[in-house]
Coordinates of C-alpha atoms in Angstrom, one line a residue:
G1 CA 21.3 2.4 -6.3
Q2 CA 20.8 4.0 -9.6
L3 CA 18.5 1.3 -11.3
S4 CA 15.8 2.2 -8.5
Q5 CA 16.2 5.4 -9.7
L6 CA 15.5 4.6 -13.1
V7 CA 12.8 2.3 -12.5
A8 CA 11.2 6.2 -11.1
A9 CA 12.1 8.3 -13.8
G10 CA 10.4 5.8 -15.9
C11 CA 7.2 5.6 -13.3
L12 CA 7.4 9.3 -13.1
L13 CA 7.6 10.3 -17.3
G14 CA 7.2 6.6 -19.1
A15 CA 8.0 6.6 -22.5
A16 CA 5.4 7.2 -26.2
T17 CA 7.6 5.7 -27.9
Q18 CA 11.5 3.0 -28.0
A19 CA 12.8 6.7 -28.8
E20 CA 11.8 8.0 -26.2
A21 CA 12.6 5.1 -23.9
A22 CA 16.0 5.4 -25.2
Q23 CA 16.6 8.6 -23.4
L24 CA 15.0 7.4 -20.1
P25 CA 18.5 6.9 -18.8
G26 CA 19.2 10.5 -19.2
W27 CA 17.4 11.2 -16.5
V28 CA 19.2 9.8 -14.1
P29 CA 21.7 11.9 -12.0
G30 CA 25.2 9.1 -13.6
M31 CA 24.1 7.4 -15.6
V32 CA 23.5 8.0 -19.9
A33 CA 21.1 6.8 -22.3
S34 CA 21.8 3.1 -23.3
E35 CA 19.9 0.3 -25.4
P36 CA 20.6 -2.5 -23.2
V37 CA 19.5 -1.0 -20.4
T38 CA 16.2 0.7 -22.3
M39 CA 15.8 -3.0 -23.1
W40 CA 15.8 -4.6 -20.1
L41 CA 13.1 -1.8 -18.5
R42 CA 11.1 -3.0 -20.8
E43 CA 11.0 -7.2 -20.6
L44 CA 10.7 -5.8 -16.9
Y45 CA 7.7 -3.5 -17.5
P46 CA 6.0 -4.0 -20.7
A47 CA 4.3 -1.9 -22.4
G48 CA 0.4 -2.6 -21.2
G49 CA -1.9 -1.2 -23.9
D50 CA -2.4 2.4 -22.5
G51 CA -1.1 3.4 -26.2
E52 CA 2.6 4.1 -24.4
W53 CA 6.0 1.7 -25.3
L54 CA 7.0 1.5 -21.8
G55 CA 4.4 -0.5 -19.0
S56 CA 5.0 1.1 -15.1
L57 CA 5.1 -0.4 -12.0
R58 CA 1.9 -2.2 -10.7
P59 CA -0.7 -1.4 -9.2
D60 CA -0.7 2.6 -8.9
R61 CA -0.3 3.1 -5.8
L62 CA 3.2 1.2 -5.5
A63 CA 4.5 3.4 -9.1
E64 CA 3.7 6.9 -6.7
L65 CA 5.2 4.8 -3.2
H66 CA 8.2 3.8 -5.7
V67 CA 9.1 7.8 -7.1
T68 CA 8.2 9.8 -4.3
R69 CA 10.4 7.7 -2.1
E70 CA 13.0 8.2 -4.3
L71 CA 12.6 11.4 -5.6
A72 CA 12.7 12.6 -1.9
A73 CA 16.1 10.2 -1.0
S74 CA 18.0 12.0 -3.9
A75 CA 17.5 16.6 -4.8
E76 CA 19.3 15.8 -7.6
L77 CA 17.5 13.2 -8.9
A78 CA 14.0 15.4 -8.1
Q79 CA 16.2 18.6 -9.7
S80 CA 16.8 16.4 -13.2
C81 CA 13.4 14.7 -13.7
L82 CA 11.1 17.0 -12.8
T83 CA 13.2 19.7 -14.7
G84 CA 13.1 20.5 -19.2
L85 CA 9.9 17.7 -19.4
D86 CA 8.2 17.9 -22.8
Q87 CA 4.3 18.2 -22.6
R88 CA 3.3 15.0 -22.3
Q89 CA 6.1 13.7 -19.6
A90 CA 5.2 17.3 -17.5
Q91 CA 1.0 16.4 -17.5
R92 CA 2.0 12.4 -17.1
A93 CA 4.3 13.7 -14.1
L94 CA 1.9 15.6 -12.2
I95 CA -1.0 13.8 -12.5
L96 CA 1.3 10.5 -10.5
L97 CA 2.4 13.3 -7.9
A98 CA -1.3 14.6 -7.5
R99 CA -1.9 11.0 -7.0
A100 CA 0.1 10.3 -4.8
S101 CA -0.2 13.7 -2.5
A102 CA -3.1 11.9 -1.9
E103 CA -1.1 10.1 0.5
H104 CA 2.2 10.7 0.8
Q105 CA 2.4 14.6 2.3
V106 CA 7.0 14.0 0.4
A107 CA 4.8 13.9 -2.8
R108 CA 3.0 17.4 -2.6
V109 CA 6.0 19.7 -1.2
L110 CA 7.9 17.7 -4.8
L111 CA 4.4 18.8 -6.5
E112 CA 3.9 22.4 -5.9
P113 CA 7.1 23.7 -7.5
A114 CA 6.3 21.5 -10.4
L115 CA 3.1 23.2 -10.6
F116 CA 5.4 26.5 -11.0
E117 CA 8.2 24.5 -13.8
F118 CA 4.8 23.5 -15.3
S119 CA 2.4 26.2 -14.9
E120 CA 1.2 25.5 -18.6
V121 CA 0.4 21.9 -19.0
I122 CA -2.2 22.1 -16.5
A123 CA -5.0 23.5 -18.7
G124 CA -4.9 20.6 -20.5
I125 CA -4.2 17.6 -17.5
E126 CA -7.7 15.2 -18.6
A127 CA -7.5 13.0 -15.2
P128 CA -10.2 11.6 -13.3
R129 CA -11.8 13.8 -10.9
E130 CA -9.5 13.7 -7.9
T131 CA -6.7 13.5 -9.3
M132 CA -7.7 16.9 -10.1
I133 CA -8.7 18.0 -7.1
A134 CA -5.2 17.1 -5.6
I135 CA -4.0 19.2 -8.0
A136 CA -6.3 22.3 -7.5
N137 CA -5.7 21.7 -3.7
V138 CA -2.1 21.9 -3.8
I139 CA -1.9 25.2 -6.2
P140 CA -1.6 28.3 -3.9
Y141 CA -4.0 31.1 -4.0
P142 CA -3.5 33.8 -5.3
S143 CA -0.7 33.0 -7.3
V144 CA -0.2 35.6 -9.8
V145 CA 1.6 33.1 -11.9
L146 CA -0.5 30.0 -11.2
A147 CA -4.1 32.1 -12.0
D148 CA -5.4 31.1 -14.5
A149 CA -4.2 27.7 -14.7
H150 CA -5.9 27.2 -11.8
V151 CA -9.5 28.8 -13.0
S152 CA -8.9 26.4 -15.4
I153 CA -8.8 23.3 -13.7
T154 CA -11.6 24.2 -11.2
S155 CA -14.3 24.8 -14.2
R156 CA -13.1 21.1 -14.9
I157 CA -14.0 19.8 -11.4
T158 CA -17.1 21.6 -11.2
A159 CA -18.1 19.7 -14.4
T160 CA -17.4 16.9 -12.8
Y161 CA -20.3 17.1 -10.7
A162 CA -24.4 16.7 -12.2
Q163 CA -26.2 19.8 -12.0
R164 CA -27.6 21.0 -8.2
T165 CA -25.8 18.6 -6.0
A166 CA -23.6 20.0 -3.1
G167 CA -20.4 18.9 -4.7
R168 CA -21.1 21.2 -7.8
A169 CA -22.0 24.5 -5.2
L170 CA -18.6 23.8 -2.9
W171 CA -17.2 24.2 -6.8
L172 CA -18.8 26.7 -8.1
A173 CA -17.8 29.1 -4.6
T174 CA -14.1 28.3 -5.4
Y175 CA -14.9 28.8 -8.8
A176 CA -16.6 32.3 -8.0
T177 CA -13.2 33.7 -6.8
L178 CA -11.1 32.7 -9.1
L179 CA -12.5 33.9 -11.6
A180 CA -12.8 37.1 -9.7
H181 CA -9.1 36.8 -8.7
V182 CA -8.1 37.2 -12.4
G183 CA -11.3 40.2 -13.2
R184 CA -14.2 38.1 -14.9
R185 CA -16.4 39.5 -12.3
E186 CA -20.0 39.2 -14.4
D187 CA -18.4 34.8 -15.1
A188 CA -17.7 35.2 -11.5
L189 CA -21.2 36.5 -10.0
A190 CA -23.3 33.7 -12.3
A191 CA -21.2 31.2 -10.7
I192 CA -21.4 32.5 -7.3
E193 CA -25.7 33.1 -8.0
E194 CA -26.0 29.4 -9.6
A195 CA -24.0 27.9 -5.9
V196 CA -26.5 29.9 -3.8
R197 CA -29.0 28.7 -6.5
I198 CA -28.4 25.2 -5.3
Y199 CA -28.0 25.9 -1.6
R200 CA -31.3 27.2 -1.3
D201 CA -33.0 23.9 -3.4
L202 CA -31.0 21.7 -0.6
A203 CA -31.8 23.8 1.9
A204 CA -36.6 23.6 0.6

């Protein structure tokens, strides 16, 4: 029902302030912004010390499952909750869907158009390596629209690996391909040369 959809919207978008939380019902088709509903949501999910005014379902995997199920069940809800978001909301939504996509194929289906919708926020996403990898893996290649975002997130994934490790070499090779695609030939050459050096060292 609508309350279940509201909980999903709250998990997906969060609320940094009480004013943002008051707007959450407006993301659910057929609901309007409501202070009593907002306070009910706050009582149900108190803030968890992460700077957000509103908490979320715990554990995170339960939130991811609930959001995925609700958005998959209602195209109208998915359209509403993944359109017109600000930067904080968009980054939060992309991160949640990326985490969910590891276990739920439908989350991956929801994530891809969202990446195009909010391509400008991908470069600013700070998340654990596995989450960034999940996002990178969904970005289609080649893509003119997402090319720069793909380069950015792949660069940050590469930086999470220690020097001279197989993981770094693997992502350097991907990074080189993406750099070449956006015309950064010298940077691409440097990346692939480092990858080759790592592979040679590991083989030796």
